[in-house]
Coordinates of C-alpha atoms and ligand atoms in Angstrom, one line a residue:
X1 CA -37.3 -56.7 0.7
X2 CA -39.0 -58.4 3.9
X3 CA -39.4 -54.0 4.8
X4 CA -41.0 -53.4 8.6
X5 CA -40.9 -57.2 9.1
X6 CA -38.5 -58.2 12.6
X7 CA -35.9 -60.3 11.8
X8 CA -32.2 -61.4 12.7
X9 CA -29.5 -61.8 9.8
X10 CA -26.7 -63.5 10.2
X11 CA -28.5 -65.5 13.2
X12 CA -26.7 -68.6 15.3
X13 CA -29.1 -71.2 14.3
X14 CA -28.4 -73.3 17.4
X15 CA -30.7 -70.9 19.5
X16 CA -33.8 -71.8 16.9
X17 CA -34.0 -75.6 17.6
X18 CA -34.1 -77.9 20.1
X19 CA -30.7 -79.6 19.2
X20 CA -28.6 -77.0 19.7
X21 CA -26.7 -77.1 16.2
X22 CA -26.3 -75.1 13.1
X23 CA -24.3 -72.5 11.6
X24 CA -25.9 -69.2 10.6
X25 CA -29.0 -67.9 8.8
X26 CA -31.3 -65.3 8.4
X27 CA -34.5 -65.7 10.1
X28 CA -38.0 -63.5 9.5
X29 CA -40.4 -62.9 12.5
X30 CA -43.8 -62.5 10.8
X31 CA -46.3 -60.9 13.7
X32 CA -49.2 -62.4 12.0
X33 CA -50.7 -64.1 8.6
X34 CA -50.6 -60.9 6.3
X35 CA -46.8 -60.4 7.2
X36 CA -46.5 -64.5 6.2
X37 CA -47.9 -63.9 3.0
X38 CA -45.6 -60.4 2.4
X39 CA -42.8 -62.7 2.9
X40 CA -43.7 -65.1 0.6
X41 CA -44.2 -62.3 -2.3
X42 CA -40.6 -61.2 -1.6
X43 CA -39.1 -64.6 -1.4
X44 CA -40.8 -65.0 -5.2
X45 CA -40.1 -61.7 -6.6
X46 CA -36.7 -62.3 -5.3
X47 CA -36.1 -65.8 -6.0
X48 CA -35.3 -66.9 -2.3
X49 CA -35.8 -70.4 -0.6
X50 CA -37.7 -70.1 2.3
X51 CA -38.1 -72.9 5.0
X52 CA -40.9 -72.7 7.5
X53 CA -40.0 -73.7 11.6
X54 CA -42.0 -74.2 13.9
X55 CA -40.2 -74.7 17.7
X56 CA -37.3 -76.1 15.6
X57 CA -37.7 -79.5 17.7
X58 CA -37.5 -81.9 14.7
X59 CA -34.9 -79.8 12.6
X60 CA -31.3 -80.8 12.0
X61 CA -29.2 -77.2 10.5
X62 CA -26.2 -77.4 8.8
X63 CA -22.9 -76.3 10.2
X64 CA -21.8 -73.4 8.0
X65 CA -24.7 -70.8 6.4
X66 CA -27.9 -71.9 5.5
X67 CA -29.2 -70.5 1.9
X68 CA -33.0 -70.6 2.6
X69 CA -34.6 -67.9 4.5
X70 CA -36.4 -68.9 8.0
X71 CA -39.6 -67.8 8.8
X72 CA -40.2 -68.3 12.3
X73 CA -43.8 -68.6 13.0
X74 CA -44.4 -68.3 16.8
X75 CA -45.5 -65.2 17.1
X76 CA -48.7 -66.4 15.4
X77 CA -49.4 -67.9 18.7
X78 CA -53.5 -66.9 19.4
X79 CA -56.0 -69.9 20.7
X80 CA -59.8 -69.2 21.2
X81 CA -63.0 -71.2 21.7
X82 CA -64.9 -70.7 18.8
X83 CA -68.8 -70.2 18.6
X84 CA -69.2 -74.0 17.8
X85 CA -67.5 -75.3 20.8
X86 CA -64.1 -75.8 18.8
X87 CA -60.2 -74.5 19.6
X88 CA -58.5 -72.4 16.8
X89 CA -55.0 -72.2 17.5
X90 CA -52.4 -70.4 15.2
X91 CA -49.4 -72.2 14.0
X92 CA -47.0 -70.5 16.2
X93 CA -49.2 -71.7 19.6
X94 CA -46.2 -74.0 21.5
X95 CA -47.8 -77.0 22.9
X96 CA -47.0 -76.4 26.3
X97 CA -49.1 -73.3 26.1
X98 CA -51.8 -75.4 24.0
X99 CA -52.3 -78.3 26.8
X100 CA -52.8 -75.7 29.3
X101 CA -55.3 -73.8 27.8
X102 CA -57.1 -77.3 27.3
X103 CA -56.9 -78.0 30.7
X104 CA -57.8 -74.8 31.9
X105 CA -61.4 -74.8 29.8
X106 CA -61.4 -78.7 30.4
X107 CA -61.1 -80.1 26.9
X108 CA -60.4 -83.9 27.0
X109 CA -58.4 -86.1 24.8
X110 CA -55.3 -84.3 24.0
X111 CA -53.2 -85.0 27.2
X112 CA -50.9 -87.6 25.3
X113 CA -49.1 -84.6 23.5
X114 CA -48.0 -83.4 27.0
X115 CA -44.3 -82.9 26.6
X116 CA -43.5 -82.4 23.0
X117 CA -41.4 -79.6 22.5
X118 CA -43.3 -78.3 19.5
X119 CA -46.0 -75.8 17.5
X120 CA -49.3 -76.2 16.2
X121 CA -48.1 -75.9 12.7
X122 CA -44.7 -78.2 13.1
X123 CA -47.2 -81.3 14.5
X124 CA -49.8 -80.8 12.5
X125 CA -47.3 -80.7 9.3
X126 CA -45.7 -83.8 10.7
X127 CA -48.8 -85.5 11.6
X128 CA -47.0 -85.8 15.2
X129 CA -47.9 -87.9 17.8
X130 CA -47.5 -91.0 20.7
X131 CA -49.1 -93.4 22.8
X132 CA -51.0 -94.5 19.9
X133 CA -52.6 -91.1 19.0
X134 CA -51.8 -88.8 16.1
X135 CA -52.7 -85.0 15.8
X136 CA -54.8 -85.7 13.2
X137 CA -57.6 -87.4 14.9
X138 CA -58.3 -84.4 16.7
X139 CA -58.1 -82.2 13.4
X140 CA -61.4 -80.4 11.7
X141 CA -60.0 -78.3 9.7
X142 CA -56.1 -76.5 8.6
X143 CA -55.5 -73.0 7.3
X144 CA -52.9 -72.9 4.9
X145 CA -50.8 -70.7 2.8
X146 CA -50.2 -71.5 -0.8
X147 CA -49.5 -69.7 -4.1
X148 CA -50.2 -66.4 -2.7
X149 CA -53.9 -67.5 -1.4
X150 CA -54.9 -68.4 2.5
X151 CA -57.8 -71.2 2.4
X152 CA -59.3 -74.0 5.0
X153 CA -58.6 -77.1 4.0
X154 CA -61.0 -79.7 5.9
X155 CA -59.3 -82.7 7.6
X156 CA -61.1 -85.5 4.9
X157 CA -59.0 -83.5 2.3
X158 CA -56.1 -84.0 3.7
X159 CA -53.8 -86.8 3.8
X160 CA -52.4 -88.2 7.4
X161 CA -50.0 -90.8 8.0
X162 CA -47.6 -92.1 10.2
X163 CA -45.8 -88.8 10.7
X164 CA -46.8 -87.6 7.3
X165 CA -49.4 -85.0 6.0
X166 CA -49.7 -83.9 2.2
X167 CA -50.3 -80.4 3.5
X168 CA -48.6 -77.8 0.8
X169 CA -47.4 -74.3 1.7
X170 CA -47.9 -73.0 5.4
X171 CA -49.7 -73.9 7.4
X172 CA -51.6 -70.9 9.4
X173 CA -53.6 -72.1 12.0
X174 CA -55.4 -75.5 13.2
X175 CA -58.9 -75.9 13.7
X176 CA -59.5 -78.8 17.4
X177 CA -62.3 -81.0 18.4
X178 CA -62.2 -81.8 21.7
X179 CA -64.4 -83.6 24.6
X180 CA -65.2 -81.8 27.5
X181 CA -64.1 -83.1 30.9
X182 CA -62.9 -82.4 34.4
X183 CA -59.8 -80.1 34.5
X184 CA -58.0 -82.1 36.8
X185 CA -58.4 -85.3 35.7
X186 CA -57.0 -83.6 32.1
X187 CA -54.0 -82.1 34.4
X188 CA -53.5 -85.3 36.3
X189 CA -54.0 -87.0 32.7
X190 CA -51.6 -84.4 31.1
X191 CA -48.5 -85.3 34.4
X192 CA -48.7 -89.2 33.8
X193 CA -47.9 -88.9 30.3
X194 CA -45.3 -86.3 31.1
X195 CA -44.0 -88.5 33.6
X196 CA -43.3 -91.4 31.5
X197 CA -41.7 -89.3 28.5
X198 CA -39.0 -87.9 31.4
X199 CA -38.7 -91.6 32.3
X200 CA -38.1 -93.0 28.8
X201 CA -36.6 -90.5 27.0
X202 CA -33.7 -88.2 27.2
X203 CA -35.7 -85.0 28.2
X204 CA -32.9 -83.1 29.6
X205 CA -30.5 -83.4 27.1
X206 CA -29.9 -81.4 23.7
X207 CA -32.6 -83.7 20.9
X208 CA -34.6 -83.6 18.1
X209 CA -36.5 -86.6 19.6
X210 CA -36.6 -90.1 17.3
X211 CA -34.0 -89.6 14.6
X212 CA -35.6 -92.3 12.6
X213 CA -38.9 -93.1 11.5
X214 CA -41.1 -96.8 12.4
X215 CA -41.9 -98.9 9.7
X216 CA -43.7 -102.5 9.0
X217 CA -43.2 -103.3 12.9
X218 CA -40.3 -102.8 13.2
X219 CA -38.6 -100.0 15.7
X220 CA -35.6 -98.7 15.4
X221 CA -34.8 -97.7 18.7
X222 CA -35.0 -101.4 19.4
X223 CA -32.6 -102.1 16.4
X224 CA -30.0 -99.7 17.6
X225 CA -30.3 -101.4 20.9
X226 CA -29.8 -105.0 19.7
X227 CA -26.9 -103.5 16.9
X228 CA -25.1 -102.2 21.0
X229 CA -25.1 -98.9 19.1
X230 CA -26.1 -97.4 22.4
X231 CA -24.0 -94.9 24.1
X232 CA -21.7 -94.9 20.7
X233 CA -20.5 -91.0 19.7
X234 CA -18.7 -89.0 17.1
X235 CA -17.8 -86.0 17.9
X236 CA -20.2 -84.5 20.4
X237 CA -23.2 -86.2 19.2
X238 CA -24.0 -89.3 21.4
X239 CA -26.9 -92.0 20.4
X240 CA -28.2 -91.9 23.8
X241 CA -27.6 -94.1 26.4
X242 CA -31.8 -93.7 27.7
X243 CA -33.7 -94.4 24.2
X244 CA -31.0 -95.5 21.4
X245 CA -33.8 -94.0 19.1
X246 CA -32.4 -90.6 20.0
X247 CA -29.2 -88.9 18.9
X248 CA -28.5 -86.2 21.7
X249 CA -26.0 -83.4 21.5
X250 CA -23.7 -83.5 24.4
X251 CA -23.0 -79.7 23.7
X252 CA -20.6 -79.1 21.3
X253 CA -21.8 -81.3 18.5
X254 CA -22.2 -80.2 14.4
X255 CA -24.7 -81.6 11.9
X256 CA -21.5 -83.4 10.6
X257 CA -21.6 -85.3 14.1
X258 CA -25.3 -86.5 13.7
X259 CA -25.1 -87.2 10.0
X260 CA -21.8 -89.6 10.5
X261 CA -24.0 -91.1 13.3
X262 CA -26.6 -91.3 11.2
X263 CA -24.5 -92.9 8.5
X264 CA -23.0 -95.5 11.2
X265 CA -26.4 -96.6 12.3
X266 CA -27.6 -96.9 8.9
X267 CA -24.5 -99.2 7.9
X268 CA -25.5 -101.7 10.9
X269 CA -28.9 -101.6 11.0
X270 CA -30.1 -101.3 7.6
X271 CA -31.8 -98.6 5.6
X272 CA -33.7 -96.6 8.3
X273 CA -36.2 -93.7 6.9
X274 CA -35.3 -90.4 9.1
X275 CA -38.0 -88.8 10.9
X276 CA -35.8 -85.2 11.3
X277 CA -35.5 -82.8 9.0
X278 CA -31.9 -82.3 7.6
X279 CA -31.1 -78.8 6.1
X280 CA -27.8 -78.5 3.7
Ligands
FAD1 C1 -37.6 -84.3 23.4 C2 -38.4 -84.5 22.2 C3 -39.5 -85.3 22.2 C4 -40.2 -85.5 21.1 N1 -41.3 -86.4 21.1 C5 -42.1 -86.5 20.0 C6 -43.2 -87.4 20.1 O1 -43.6 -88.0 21.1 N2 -44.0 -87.5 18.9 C7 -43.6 -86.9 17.8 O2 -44.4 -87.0 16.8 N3 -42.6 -86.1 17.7 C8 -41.8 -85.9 18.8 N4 -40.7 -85.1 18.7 C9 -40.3 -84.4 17.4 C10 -40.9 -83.1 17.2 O3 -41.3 -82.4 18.4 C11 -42.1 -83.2 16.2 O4 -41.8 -83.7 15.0 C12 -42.9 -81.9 16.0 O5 -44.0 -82.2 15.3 C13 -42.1 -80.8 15.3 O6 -42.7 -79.6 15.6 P1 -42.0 -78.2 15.5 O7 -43.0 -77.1 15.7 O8 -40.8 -78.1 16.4 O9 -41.5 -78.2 14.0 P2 -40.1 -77.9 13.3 O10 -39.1 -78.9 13.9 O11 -39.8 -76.5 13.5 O12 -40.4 -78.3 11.8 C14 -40.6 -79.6 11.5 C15 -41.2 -79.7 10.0 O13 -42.4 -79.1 10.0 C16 -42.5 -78.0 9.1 N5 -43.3 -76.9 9.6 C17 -43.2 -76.4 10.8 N6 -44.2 -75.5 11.0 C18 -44.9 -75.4 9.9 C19 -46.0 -74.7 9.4 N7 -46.6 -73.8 10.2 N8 -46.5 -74.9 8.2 C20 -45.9 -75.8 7.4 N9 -44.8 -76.6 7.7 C21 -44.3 -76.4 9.0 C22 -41.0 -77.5 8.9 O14 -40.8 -76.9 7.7 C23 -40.3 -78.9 9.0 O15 -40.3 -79.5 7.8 C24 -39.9 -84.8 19.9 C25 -38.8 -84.0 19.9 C26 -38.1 -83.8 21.0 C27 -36.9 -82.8 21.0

């Protein structure tokens, strides 16, 4: 099983997300789509769970051993102009790396995204976004994975919402239309938005960004605020002090920490929906 494909077994699952938690797992490091789809036959033949990550920046891991099998996408990390004027990028592509390859070959209109710590595939699949925008406004089409078959699925067949997509099976690579414009006024663009996410947000501490998810018009960051949730730990898990939206991991926190706190804020604040990602 999983033969010739890199991977590490018995991994610490705090180096594969942006939270810094988790126990241990096994976790596959396909070097491209035909490895993806090998995997995926030896999961079935085998009966394995798999869970797909991304940059692991809206995951919460469990404490002790995670059953499903990780395949880690971000070597799948390509981006080219195509023919048509369009970016491809492969699932893996961080956005970091993504913003500056639209600044370097001035493509407009993306700059908002400056700062999330995640992939291609993880934003697209969550329908990620800020400031108003959504990945999926910029979306033509989405190369997926499912039932052994790659396809393109174009962007009116697909359903976006607020940090939602019905996308099934993996997602390979994303298909971009962008404006063209000025490099630097996309750099200088790209910085202000940066800027203002360092300002609001806990950047430099341990996160998987907003734990819970908006709805009506309501926000919950607010919520927590009002409930003087703010600063409030268990354990080493802290709701932070900066954006009371975010749960931030003051270094030696477990799942067990964020899901009590999680459990806490739900008691005084009502049913919240969570935006991250909780593995058992
Ligand atoms: C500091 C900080 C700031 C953040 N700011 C924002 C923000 O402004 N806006 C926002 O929307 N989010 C924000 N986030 C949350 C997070 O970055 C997003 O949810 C992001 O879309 C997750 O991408 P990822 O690649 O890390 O995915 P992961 O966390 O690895 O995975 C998230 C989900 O996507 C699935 N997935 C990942 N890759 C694929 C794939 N190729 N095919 C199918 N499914 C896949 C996973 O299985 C999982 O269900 C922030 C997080 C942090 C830590």
């Amino acid at each position: 099983m999983f033969e010739n494909i890199a991977k590490e077994i018995n991994a610490n699952l705090k180096n594969f997300c942006t939270f810094k938690i988790g126990g241990r797992g096994t976790i596959l490091f396909p070097k491209n789509q035909f490895e993806v789809k090998r995997i995926l036959n030896d999961c079935k033949k085998n009966c394995l769970d798999f869970f797909t990550l991304g940059n692991g920046s809206n995951v919460l891991f469990p404490d002790g051993e995670l059953k499903k099998v990780i395949i880690d996408l971000r070597k799948l990390n390509n981006i080219k102009i195509t023919k048509q004027g369009t970016i491809m990028a492969e699932a893996g592509v961080r956005l970091f790396a993504f913003n500056k390859f639209l600044e370097q070959n001035g493509f407009a209109g993306f700059e908002w995204s400056y700062g999330i710590p995640a992939t291609i595939g993880g934003l697209t699949f969550m329908n990620g976004g800020a400031f108003g925008e959504e990945v999926s406004n910029y979306i033509k089409k989405v190369k997926v994975l499912k039932n052994g078959k790659i396809s393109w699925i174009n962007r009116k067949n697909i359903d976006f919402s607020y940090r939602k997509s019905n996308i099934e099976g993996i997602i390979l690579a994303v298909e971009f239309k962008f404006k063209k414009t000025d490099s630097r006024i996309i750099a200088e663009e790209q910085r202000k938005f940066f800027d203002i996410r360092k300002k609001t947000q806990p950047y430099d501490k341990f996160s998987a960004g907003s734990v819970f998810k908006r709805f009506d018009d309501k926000i919950p960051a607010i919520m927590i605020d009002k409930a003087g949730l703010k600063g409030v730990k268990i354990g080493g898990a802290e709701i932070s002090t900066k954006h009371a939206g975010f749960i931030v991991n003051n270094g030696d926190a477990t799942s067990k920490d964020v899901k009590d706190l999680i459990g806490l804020i739900k008691k005084r604040c009502g049913n919240l929906e969570c935006e991250i990602i909780i593995l058992e």
